[in-house]
Amino acid sequence: MDRRKFLKTSALGGTAAVTTSALAAPAYAQGNRTLTMVTSVPDGFAIFDDAASMAARIITEMSDGALTINKMPAGSLVGAFEVFDAVSSGQADLYHSAEYYFLNQHPAFAFFTAVPFGMTGVELLAWYYHKGGMELHHELASLFNLKPFLCGNTAMQPGGWFNSEITSADDLQGLRFRMPGQGGQVLGRLGASVQNIPGGEIYQALSSGQIDGAEWIGPFADERLGFQEVTKIYYTAGFHEPGSALALSMNMDVWDSLTPAQQSIVQTACEATHANNLGMSWAENGAALARLQAQGVQSREFPDDVWDAFGRAAAEVREENMGDPIYAKIAESYFAAQAETSAWWQIGDGEYIRQRNRVNAG
């Protein structure tokens, strides 16, 4: 075969080559740009706003100001739970939030924050970056004109603050409790009156008696909000969020207007923030819990029958959306990855931790 003749006359070599060369280059925006980031918490909220601030700073600094992120906290442009629609529609350029706030848009967004009895923060890292989780996140969000990345992780979240002890599953009946996501749906199945209140409004709702209890993030963030001033009962193990991710999501048209280098900066900033924020959560929560206990906060654990009730209701919530193809696809990937990482943890890290604790105990 005459290879030169083939290339000249074939669709891939001749005509296609001419056509490709005639195509216009991607229309990347030129010059320095300021992008508006809307967030779901006020400025200064520990862990959550720390992640938003870090991502904004890294993007601005790594781009030498070609992309300047103007961070606008909850309520300054749109409300805490309105950031998704604002960015999807182009009212703002990007948001930083928790994806499980947007279950009304699609229930599968829960997997990109946390689901009951789901992944720890480290397991989530494994799934998202190495087992297809990020690609599934992109596929889901593209339906809403969004390009998302995980961008922060609060680690395991406690069961929350209560005005009275939970001695059995019956105590959940009629309980007015703040909890978003699938965790809130689980409590609802167990008879609680679930309130989805933005983070900036929890303290007032708890102190005024509007709610009987609330979960937020963990000792470090909860201490910053002053929940210990309202109640002293703190359930330190929770079923609902074993490793809660935060996310940055950009309007797809804005994303497409960035250069490849700028897109890489955004993704790298999110990955760095995700790892750093998870480390911050682990670094700060132990000392914060000790400070809370010194102020009279009583650590509690749910009774076994309550854990059993959480488990049964969580299984029901998990299954109720499996008829949705995208939800089912993401759920199957998520739980398959969880099984793999959990099996290794028990064989490897789990045995090490058991022996370390035994040795350190003397």
mmCIF file of C-alpha atoms in Angstrom:
data_model
loop_
_atom_site.group_PDB
_atom_site.id
_atom_site.type_symbol
_atom_site.label_atom_id
_atom_site.label_comp_id
_atom_site.label_asym_id
_atom_site.label_seq_id
_atom_site.Cartn_x
_atom_site.Cartn_y
_atom_site.Cartn_z
ATOM 1 C CA MET A 1 0.000 0.000 0.000
ATOM 2 C CA ASP A 2 1.200 3.544 -0.812
ATOM 3 C CA ARG A 3 1.010 5.043 2.683
ATOM 4 C CA ARG A 4 1.425 8.637 1.449
ATOM 5 C CA LYS A 5 -1.410 8.260 -1.064
ATOM 6 C CA PHE A 6 -3.627 6.654 1.598
ATOM 7 C CA LEU A 7 -3.064 9.551 4.016
ATOM 8 C CA LYS A 8 -3.851 12.099 1.306
ATOM 9 C CA THR A 9 -7.115 10.507 0.226
ATOM 10 C CA SER A 10 -8.480 8.850 3.372
ATOM 11 C CA ALA A 11 -10.953 10.528 5.678
ATOM 12 C CA LEU A 12 -8.478 10.365 8.563
ATOM 13 C CA GLY A 13 -5.466 11.504 6.581
ATOM 14 C CA GLY A 14 -6.492 13.885 3.827
ATOM 15 C CA THR A 15 -9.928 15.423 4.049
ATOM 16 C CA ALA A 16 -10.110 15.088 7.823
ATOM 17 C CA ALA A 17 -6.714 16.702 8.229
ATOM 18 C CA VAL A 18 -7.782 19.706 6.185
ATOM 19 C CA THR A 19 -11.060 19.949 8.069
ATOM 20 C CA THR A 20 -9.319 19.714 11.440
ATOM 21 C CA SER A 21 -6.837 22.405 10.558
ATOM 22 C CA ALA A 22 -9.697 24.658 9.521
ATOM 23 C CA LEU A 23 -11.517 24.317 12.838
ATOM 24 C CA ALA A 24 -11.394 27.322 15.119
ATOM 25 C CA ALA A 25 -9.350 27.034 18.298
ATOM 26 C CA PRO A 26 -11.270 26.794 21.578
ATOM 27 C CA ALA A 27 -12.604 30.177 22.651
ATOM 28 C CA TYR A 28 -10.672 30.634 25.887
ATOM 29 C CA ALA A 29 -11.314 33.877 27.745
ATOM 30 C CA GLN A 30 -8.380 36.259 27.656
ATOM 31 C CA GLY A 31 -6.832 38.383 30.393
ATOM 32 C CA ASN A 32 -7.309 38.364 34.143
ATOM 33 C CA ARG A 33 -10.736 37.261 35.376
ATOM 34 C CA THR A 34 -12.607 37.467 38.646
ATOM 35 C CA LEU A 35 -14.874 34.504 39.306
ATOM 36 C CA THR A 36 -17.650 34.655 41.887
ATOM 37 C CA MET A 37 -17.739 31.755 44.327
ATOM 38 C CA VAL A 38 -20.886 31.415 46.446
ATOM 39 C CA THR A 39 -20.705 29.262 49.574
ATOM 40 C CA SER A 40 -23.139 27.607 51.964
ATOM 41 C CA VAL A 41 -21.672 28.913 55.237
ATOM 42 C CA PRO A 42 -20.718 32.293 56.706
ATOM 43 C CA ASP A 43 -17.098 33.444 56.746
ATOM 44 C CA GLY A 44 -14.976 31.934 59.503
ATOM 45 C CA PHE A 45 -16.852 28.655 59.958
ATOM 46 C CA ALA A 46 -14.219 26.137 61.016
ATOM 47 C CA ILE A 47 -13.411 23.277 58.603
ATOM 48 C CA PHE A 48 -16.168 24.173 56.087
ATOM 49 C CA ASP A 49 -15.167 27.764 55.315
ATOM 50 C CA ASP A 50 -11.513 26.861 55.829
ATOM 51 C CA ALA A 51 -11.839 24.610 52.783
ATOM 52 C CA ALA A 52 -13.578 27.243 50.662
ATOM 53 C CA SER A 53 -10.985 29.866 51.606
ATOM 54 C CA MET A 54 -8.059 27.562 50.897
ATOM 55 C CA ALA A 55 -9.337 26.574 47.462
ATOM 56 C CA ALA A 56 -9.992 30.209 46.528
ATOM 57 C CA ARG A 57 -6.516 31.237 47.678
ATOM 58 C CA ILE A 58 -4.716 28.425 45.842
ATOM 59 C CA ILE A 59 -6.532 29.073 42.562
ATOM 60 C CA THR A 60 -5.771 32.791 42.768
ATOM 61 C CA GLU A 61 -2.103 32.316 43.705
ATOM 62 C CA MET A 62 -1.294 29.457 41.319
ATOM 63 C CA SER A 63 -2.776 31.369 38.389
ATOM 64 C CA ASP A 64 -0.804 34.527 39.299
ATOM 65 C CA GLY A 65 -4.103 36.347 39.496
ATOM 66 C CA ALA A 66 -5.306 35.319 36.056
ATOM 67 C CA LEU A 67 -8.181 33.740 37.979
ATOM 68 C CA THR A 68 -9.156 35.675 41.084
ATOM 69 C CA ILE A 69 -11.806 34.001 43.217
ATOM 70 C CA ASN A 70 -14.227 36.365 44.918
ATOM 71 C CA LYS A 71 -15.687 34.274 47.741
ATOM 72 C CA MET A 72 -19.176 35.332 48.785
ATOM 73 C CA PRO A 73 -20.480 33.655 51.957
ATOM 74 C CA ALA A 74 -23.995 32.361 52.487
ATOM 75 C CA GLY A 75 -26.573 35.124 52.296
ATOM 76 C CA SER A 76 -24.394 37.733 50.615
ATOM 77 C CA LEU A 77 -25.543 36.894 47.087
ATOM 78 C CA VAL A 78 -27.754 33.819 47.491
ATOM 79 C CA GLY A 79 -28.873 31.675 50.394
ATOM 80 C CA ALA A 80 -26.919 28.706 51.716
ATOM 81 C CA PHE A 81 -29.013 26.140 49.855
ATOM 82 C CA GLU A 82 -29.441 28.239 46.692
ATOM 83 C CA VAL A 83 -25.839 28.025 45.495
ATOM 84 C CA PHE A 84 -26.460 25.016 43.227
ATOM 85 C CA ASP A 85 -29.156 26.730 41.174
ATOM 86 C CA ALA A 86 -27.198 29.995 41.107
ATOM 87 C CA VAL A 87 -24.168 28.338 39.518
ATOM 88 C CA SER A 88 -26.124 25.969 37.285
ATOM 89 C CA SER A 89 -27.983 28.934 35.791
ATOM 90 C CA GLY A 90 -24.903 31.168 35.524
ATOM 91 C CA GLN A 91 -25.873 33.680 38.202
ATOM 92 C CA ALA A 92 -22.569 32.814 39.899
ATOM 93 C CA ASP A 93 -19.454 31.120 38.511
ATOM 94 C CA LEU A 94 -18.804 28.409 41.098
ATOM 95 C CA TYR A 95 -19.937 27.223 44.499
ATOM 96 C CA HIS A 96 -18.394 25.568 47.528
ATOM 97 C CA SER A 97 -20.836 23.468 49.483
ATOM 98 C CA ALA A 98 -21.847 19.951 50.510
ATOM 99 C CA GLU A 99 -23.466 18.031 47.660
ATOM 100 C CA TYR A 100 -26.054 16.313 49.865
ATOM 101 C CA TYR A 101 -27.806 19.646 50.267
ATOM 102 C CA PHE A 102 -29.000 19.091 46.696
ATOM 103 C CA LEU A 103 -30.875 15.797 46.904
ATOM 104 C CA ASN A 104 -33.922 17.519 45.424
ATOM 105 C CA GLN A 105 -31.925 18.026 42.239
ATOM 106 C CA HIS A 106 -30.839 14.371 42.234
ATOM 107 C CA PRO A 107 -30.634 11.855 45.112
ATOM 108 C CA ALA A 108 -27.270 10.517 43.896
ATOM 109 C CA PHE A 109 -25.533 13.712 45.022
ATOM 110 C CA ALA A 110 -25.592 12.159 48.502
ATOM 111 C CA PHE A 111 -22.690 9.877 47.586
ATOM 112 C CA PHE A 112 -20.419 12.871 47.038
ATOM 113 C CA THR A 113 -20.821 14.062 50.613
ATOM 114 C CA ALA A 114 -21.725 11.048 52.758
ATOM 115 C CA VAL A 115 -24.328 8.336 53.188
ATOM 116 C CA PRO A 116 -25.246 6.464 56.397
ATOM 117 C CA PHE A 117 -22.794 3.671 57.199
ATOM 118 C CA GLY A 118 -20.839 4.665 54.112
ATOM 119 C CA MET A 119 -17.195 5.477 53.467
ATOM 120 C CA THR A 120 -14.707 7.039 55.829
ATOM 121 C CA GLY A 121 -12.735 10.000 54.551
ATOM 122 C CA VAL A 122 -9.785 7.845 53.470
ATOM 123 C CA GLU A 123 -12.036 5.290 51.753
ATOM 124 C CA LEU A 124 -13.738 8.120 49.899
ATOM 125 C CA LEU A 125 -10.362 9.342 48.640
ATOM 126 C CA ALA A 126 -9.650 5.869 47.279
ATOM 127 C CA TRP A 127 -12.987 5.595 45.468
ATOM 128 C CA TYR A 128 -13.074 9.129 44.133
ATOM 129 C CA TYR A 129 -9.552 9.317 42.721
ATOM 130 C CA HIS A 130 -8.800 5.670 41.896
ATOM 131 C CA LYS A 131 -12.057 3.718 41.489
ATOM 132 C CA GLY A 132 -14.104 5.935 39.184
ATOM 133 C CA GLY A 133 -15.887 8.144 41.701
ATOM 134 C CA MET A 134 -14.744 11.425 40.161
ATOM 135 C CA GLU A 135 -15.880 10.399 36.691
ATOM 136 C CA LEU A 136 -19.313 9.489 38.072
ATOM 137 C CA HIS A 137 -19.482 12.838 39.877
ATOM 138 C CA HIS A 138 -18.761 14.613 36.594
ATOM 139 C CA GLU A 139 -21.339 12.538 34.744
ATOM 140 C CA LEU A 140 -24.057 13.340 37.269
ATOM 141 C CA ALA A 141 -23.276 17.055 37.553
ATOM 142 C CA SER A 142 -23.058 17.518 33.779
ATOM 143 C CA LEU A 143 -26.837 17.023 33.695
ATOM 144 C CA PHE A 144 -27.044 20.350 35.519
ATOM 145 C CA ASN A 145 -24.410 22.280 33.540
ATOM 146 C CA LEU A 146 -21.814 21.849 36.300
ATOM 147 C CA LYS A 147 -18.201 20.647 36.609
ATOM 148 C CA PRO A 148 -17.530 19.471 40.183
ATOM 149 C CA PHE A 149 -14.594 18.298 42.304
ATOM 150 C CA LEU A 150 -14.395 17.169 45.904
ATOM 151 C CA CYS A 151 -12.854 20.017 47.857
ATOM 152 C CA GLY A 152 -12.623 19.320 51.589
ATOM 153 C CA ASN A 153 -13.500 16.577 54.041
ATOM 154 C CA THR A 154 -14.745 16.920 57.614
ATOM 155 C CA ALA A 155 -13.863 13.304 58.553
ATOM 156 C CA MET A 156 -16.328 11.361 60.697
ATOM 157 C CA GLN A 157 -19.142 13.429 62.155
ATOM 158 C CA PRO A 158 -20.557 12.884 65.662
ATOM 159 C CA GLY A 159 -24.159 11.932 66.353
ATOM 160 C CA GLY A 160 -24.860 15.448 67.524
ATOM 161 C CA TRP A 161 -26.112 17.623 70.360
ATOM 162 C CA PHE A 162 -29.288 16.734 72.244
ATOM 163 C CA ASN A 163 -31.372 18.433 74.923
ATOM 164 C CA SER A 164 -32.091 15.036 76.498
ATOM 165 C CA GLU A 165 -30.564 11.568 76.395
ATOM 166 C CA ILE A 166 -31.572 8.979 73.834
ATOM 167 C CA THR A 167 -32.180 5.807 75.847
ATOM 168 C CA SER A 168 -34.028 3.839 73.156
ATOM 169 C CA ALA A 169 -35.247 4.154 69.573
ATOM 170 C CA ASP A 170 -38.608 5.292 70.972
ATOM 171 C CA ASP A 171 -36.959 8.565 72.039
ATOM 172 C CA LEU A 172 -36.554 9.496 68.379
ATOM 173 C CA GLN A 173 -40.328 9.757 67.915
ATOM 174 C CA GLY A 174 -41.249 13.425 67.406
ATOM 175 C CA LEU A 175 -37.689 14.590 68.045
ATOM 176 C CA ARG A 176 -37.091 17.904 66.252
ATOM 177 C CA PHE A 177 -33.596 17.415 64.924
ATOM 178 C CA ARG A 178 -31.386 19.163 62.400
ATOM 179 C CA MET A 179 -29.746 16.707 59.990
ATOM 180 C CA PRO A 180 -29.497 16.974 56.175
ATOM 181 C CA GLY A 181 -28.900 14.294 53.550
ATOM 182 C CA GLN A 182 -29.764 10.628 53.759
ATOM 183 C CA GLY A 183 -29.048 10.729 57.490
ATOM 184 C CA GLY A 184 -31.997 13.062 57.914
ATOM 185 C CA GLN A 185 -34.124 10.721 55.810
ATOM 186 C CA VAL A 186 -33.181 7.862 58.164
ATOM 187 C CA LEU A 187 -34.249 9.860 61.222
ATOM 188 C CA GLY A 188 -37.487 10.748 59.459
ATOM 189 C CA ARG A 189 -38.260 7.066 58.964
ATOM 190 C CA LEU A 190 -37.721 6.554 62.685
ATOM 191 C CA GLY A 191 -40.294 9.195 63.589
ATOM 192 C CA ALA A 192 -38.161 12.297 64.038
ATOM 193 C CA SER A 193 -39.211 15.704 62.740
ATOM 194 C CA VAL A 194 -36.179 16.478 60.614
ATOM 195 C CA GLN A 195 -35.118 20.075 60.059
ATOM 196 C CA ASN A 196 -32.721 21.014 57.247
ATOM 197 C CA ILE A 197 -31.346 24.241 58.697
ATOM 198 C CA PRO A 198 -28.282 26.024 57.228
ATOM 199 C CA GLY A 199 -25.171 25.963 59.372
ATOM 200 C CA GLY A 200 -25.343 29.665 60.108
ATOM 201 C CA GLU A 201 -28.789 29.289 61.694
ATOM 202 C CA ILE A 202 -28.295 26.200 63.884
ATOM 203 C CA TYR A 203 -27.191 27.953 67.083
ATOM 204 C CA GLN A 204 -30.224 30.230 67.152
ATOM 205 C CA ALA A 205 -32.593 27.351 66.410
ATOM 206 C CA LEU A 206 -31.074 25.238 69.180
ATOM 207 C CA SER A 207 -30.904 27.991 71.780
ATOM 208 C CA SER A 208 -34.453 29.210 71.071
ATOM 209 C CA GLY A 209 -35.963 25.741 71.435
ATOM 210 C CA GLN A 210 -37.018 25.592 67.783
ATOM 211 C CA ILE A 211 -35.229 22.238 67.615
ATOM 212 C CA ASP A 212 -34.391 19.589 70.225
ATOM 213 C CA GLY A 213 -30.984 18.778 68.824
ATOM 214 C CA ALA A 214 -28.616 19.164 65.914
ATOM 215 C CA GLU A 215 -25.555 17.718 64.271
ATOM 216 C CA TRP A 216 -22.985 19.863 62.533
ATOM 217 C CA ILE A 217 -19.413 18.828 61.766
ATOM 218 C CA GLY A 218 -17.363 17.797 64.791
ATOM 219 C CA PRO A 219 -15.873 19.073 68.047
ATOM 220 C CA PHE A 220 -13.620 21.716 66.484
ATOM 221 C CA ALA A 221 -16.305 23.282 64.291
ATOM 222 C CA ASP A 222 -19.089 22.748 66.843
ATOM 223 C CA GLU A 223 -17.057 24.427 69.594
ATOM 224 C CA ARG A 224 -16.536 27.445 67.329
ATOM 225 C CA LEU A 225 -20.328 27.798 67.003
ATOM 226 C CA GLY A 226 -20.856 27.539 70.770
ATOM 227 C CA PHE A 227 -23.274 24.616 70.948
ATOM 228 C CA GLN A 228 -21.784 23.726 74.354
ATOM 229 C CA GLU A 229 -23.397 26.904 75.688
ATOM 230 C CA VAL A 230 -26.849 25.489 74.917
ATOM 231 C CA THR A 231 -26.632 21.795 75.806
ATOM 232 C CA LYS A 232 -24.126 19.477 77.443
ATOM 233 C CA ILE A 233 -25.210 16.162 75.875
ATOM 234 C CA TYR A 234 -23.025 15.213 72.922
ATOM 235 C CA TYR A 235 -23.268 11.895 71.112
ATOM 236 C CA THR A 236 -19.758 11.474 69.767
ATOM 237 C CA ALA A 237 -20.343 8.540 67.386
ATOM 238 C CA GLY A 238 -22.712 9.036 64.473
ATOM 239 C CA PHE A 239 -24.185 6.749 61.845
ATOM 240 C CA HIS A 240 -24.858 9.339 59.201
ATOM 241 C CA GLU A 241 -21.561 10.820 57.974
ATOM 242 C CA PRO A 242 -18.443 8.699 58.484
ATOM 243 C CA GLY A 243 -16.344 10.848 56.143
ATOM 244 C CA SER A 244 -18.147 13.878 54.773
ATOM 245 C CA ALA A 245 -16.773 15.495 51.645
ATOM 246 C CA LEU A 246 -17.235 19.085 50.580
ATOM 247 C CA ALA A 247 -17.264 20.100 46.925
ATOM 248 C CA LEU A 248 -16.402 22.907 44.550
ATOM 249 C CA SER A 249 -18.541 23.005 41.422
ATOM 250 C CA MET A 250 -18.154 25.357 38.476
ATOM 251 C CA ASN A 251 -20.631 26.434 35.830
ATOM 252 C CA MET A 252 -19.820 24.293 32.794
ATOM 253 C CA ASP A 253 -19.704 27.242 30.397
ATOM 254 C CA VAL A 254 -17.213 28.968 32.691
ATOM 255 C CA TRP A 255 -15.193 25.747 32.954
ATOM 256 C CA ASP A 256 -15.078 25.382 29.172
ATOM 257 C CA SER A 257 -13.842 28.971 28.842
ATOM 258 C CA LEU A 258 -10.755 28.242 30.984
ATOM 259 C CA THR A 259 -7.474 27.255 29.400
ATOM 260 C CA PRO A 260 -6.269 23.695 30.014
ATOM 261 C CA ALA A 261 -3.667 25.082 32.418
ATOM 262 C CA GLN A 262 -6.324 26.953 34.367
ATOM 263 C CA GLN A 263 -8.522 23.864 34.497
ATOM 264 C CA SER A 264 -5.593 21.930 35.925
ATOM 265 C CA ILE A 265 -5.073 24.619 38.545
ATOM 266 C CA VAL A 266 -8.703 24.373 39.670
ATOM 267 C CA GLN A 267 -8.580 20.584 39.898
ATOM 268 C CA THR A 268 -5.232 20.603 41.706
ATOM 269 C CA ALA A 269 -6.463 23.222 44.163
ATOM 270 C CA CYS A 270 -9.473 21.055 44.967
ATOM 271 C CA GLU A 271 -7.388 17.923 45.463
ATOM 272 C CA ALA A 272 -4.944 19.749 47.725
ATOM 273 C CA THR A 273 -7.782 21.278 49.728
ATOM 274 C CA HIS A 274 -9.511 17.917 50.074
ATOM 275 C CA ALA A 275 -6.437 16.254 51.598
ATOM 276 C CA ASN A 276 -5.465 19.244 53.743
ATOM 277 C CA ASN A 277 -8.981 19.680 55.127
ATOM 278 C CA LEU A 278 -9.237 16.005 56.093
ATOM 279 C CA GLY A 279 -5.941 16.355 57.936
ATOM 280 C CA MET A 280 -7.186 19.488 59.703
ATOM 281 C CA SER A 281 -10.273 17.651 60.899
ATOM 282 C CA TRP A 282 -8.217 14.836 62.405
ATOM 283 C CA ALA A 283 -5.685 17.268 63.871
ATOM 284 C CA GLU A 284 -8.176 19.520 65.647
ATOM 285 C CA ASN A 285 -11.087 17.379 66.814
ATOM 286 C CA GLY A 286 -9.389 15.462 69.627
ATOM 287 C CA ALA A 287 -8.161 18.563 71.441
ATOM 288 C CA ALA A 288 -11.476 20.336 70.843
ATOM 289 C CA LEU A 289 -13.417 17.454 72.394
ATOM 290 C CA ALA A 290 -11.198 17.604 75.458
ATOM 291 C CA ARG A 291 -11.918 21.337 75.790
ATOM 292 C CA LEU A 292 -15.649 20.711 75.479
ATOM 293 C CA GLN A 293 -15.525 18.029 78.144
ATOM 294 C CA ALA A 294 -13.640 20.437 80.432
ATOM 295 C CA GLN A 295 -16.645 22.766 80.055
ATOM 296 C CA GLY A 296 -19.019 20.078 81.302
ATOM 297 C CA VAL A 297 -20.028 18.479 78.004
ATOM 298 C CA GLN A 298 -20.969 14.828 78.509
ATOM 299 C CA SER A 299 -19.960 12.362 75.788
ATOM 300 C CA ARG A 300 -22.608 9.742 75.136
ATOM 301 C CA GLU A 301 -23.044 6.686 72.915
ATOM 302 C CA PHE A 302 -26.302 5.512 71.381
ATOM 303 C CA PRO A 303 -27.682 2.239 72.814
ATOM 304 C CA ASP A 304 -27.486 -0.895 70.686
ATOM 305 C CA ASP A 305 -31.191 -0.855 69.807
ATOM 306 C CA VAL A 306 -30.811 2.649 68.445
ATOM 307 C CA TRP A 307 -27.881 1.568 66.268
ATOM 308 C CA ASP A 308 -29.978 -1.350 65.030
ATOM 309 C CA ALA A 309 -32.817 1.019 64.156
ATOM 310 C CA PHE A 310 -30.403 3.306 62.301
ATOM 311 C CA GLY A 311 -29.151 0.325 60.310
ATOM 312 C CA ARG A 312 -32.593 -0.913 59.279
ATOM 313 C CA ALA A 313 -33.776 2.540 58.229
ATOM 314 C CA ALA A 314 -30.523 3.267 56.388
ATOM 315 C CA ALA A 315 -30.951 0.115 54.291
ATOM 316 C CA GLU A 316 -34.468 1.226 53.346
ATOM 317 C CA VAL A 317 -33.317 4.723 52.372
ATOM 318 C CA ARG A 318 -30.418 3.303 50.381
ATOM 319 C CA GLU A 319 -32.709 1.108 48.315
ATOM 320 C CA GLU A 320 -35.578 3.479 47.626
ATOM 321 C CA ASN A 321 -33.836 5.232 44.716
ATOM 322 C CA MET A 322 -32.240 2.170 43.115
ATOM 323 C CA GLY A 323 -34.814 2.360 40.322
ATOM 324 C CA ASP A 324 -33.045 5.468 39.019
ATOM 325 C CA PRO A 325 -30.308 4.277 36.609
ATOM 326 C CA ILE A 326 -27.758 6.950 37.521
ATOM 327 C CA TYR A 327 -28.340 6.513 41.250
ATOM 328 C CA ALA A 328 -28.000 2.742 40.921
ATOM 329 C CA LYS A 329 -24.821 3.048 38.846
ATOM 330 C CA ILE A 330 -23.171 5.331 41.393
ATOM 331 C CA ALA A 331 -24.391 3.328 44.387
ATOM 332 C CA GLU A 332 -23.060 0.062 42.985
ATOM 333 C CA SER A 333 -19.645 1.619 42.301
ATOM 334 C CA TYR A 334 -19.565 3.277 45.722
ATOM 335 C CA PHE A 335 -20.403 0.206 47.776
ATOM 336 C CA ALA A 336 -18.165 -2.089 45.732
ATOM 337 C CA ALA A 337 -15.235 0.230 46.405
ATOM 338 C CA GLN A 338 -16.183 0.471 50.071
ATOM 339 C CA ALA A 339 -16.140 -3.314 50.396
ATOM 340 C CA GLU A 340 -12.672 -3.513 48.827
ATOM 341 C CA THR A 341 -11.112 -0.779 50.937
ATOM 342 C CA SER A 342 -12.805 -1.992 54.113
ATOM 343 C CA ALA A 343 -11.486 -5.510 53.581
ATOM 344 C CA TRP A 344 -7.932 -4.198 53.246
ATOM 345 C CA TRP A 345 -8.300 -1.892 56.237
ATOM 346 C CA GLN A 346 -9.306 -4.810 58.448
ATOM 347 C CA ILE A 347 -6.393 -6.933 57.232
ATOM 348 C CA GLY A 348 -3.739 -4.235 57.227
ATOM 349 C CA ASP A 349 -4.371 -1.020 59.113
ATOM 350 C CA GLY A 350 -6.949 -2.592 61.403
ATOM 351 C CA GLU A 351 -4.522 -5.135 62.828
ATOM 352 C CA TYR A 352 -1.835 -2.472 63.229
ATOM 353 C CA ILE A 353 -4.204 -0.178 65.122
ATOM 354 C CA ARG A 354 -5.310 -3.008 67.420
ATOM 355 C CA GLN A 355 -1.701 -3.865 68.244
ATOM 356 C CA ARG A 356 -0.680 -0.227 68.630
ATOM 357 C CA ASN A 357 -3.480 0.408 71.090
ATOM 358 C CA ARG A 358 -2.566 -2.744 73.031
ATOM 359 C CA VAL A 359 1.095 -1.750 73.289
ATOM 360 C CA ASN A 360 0.375 1.871 74.181
ATOM 361 C CA ALA A 361 -2.004 0.749 76.905
ATOM 362 C CA GLY A 362 0.916 -1.041 78.546
#
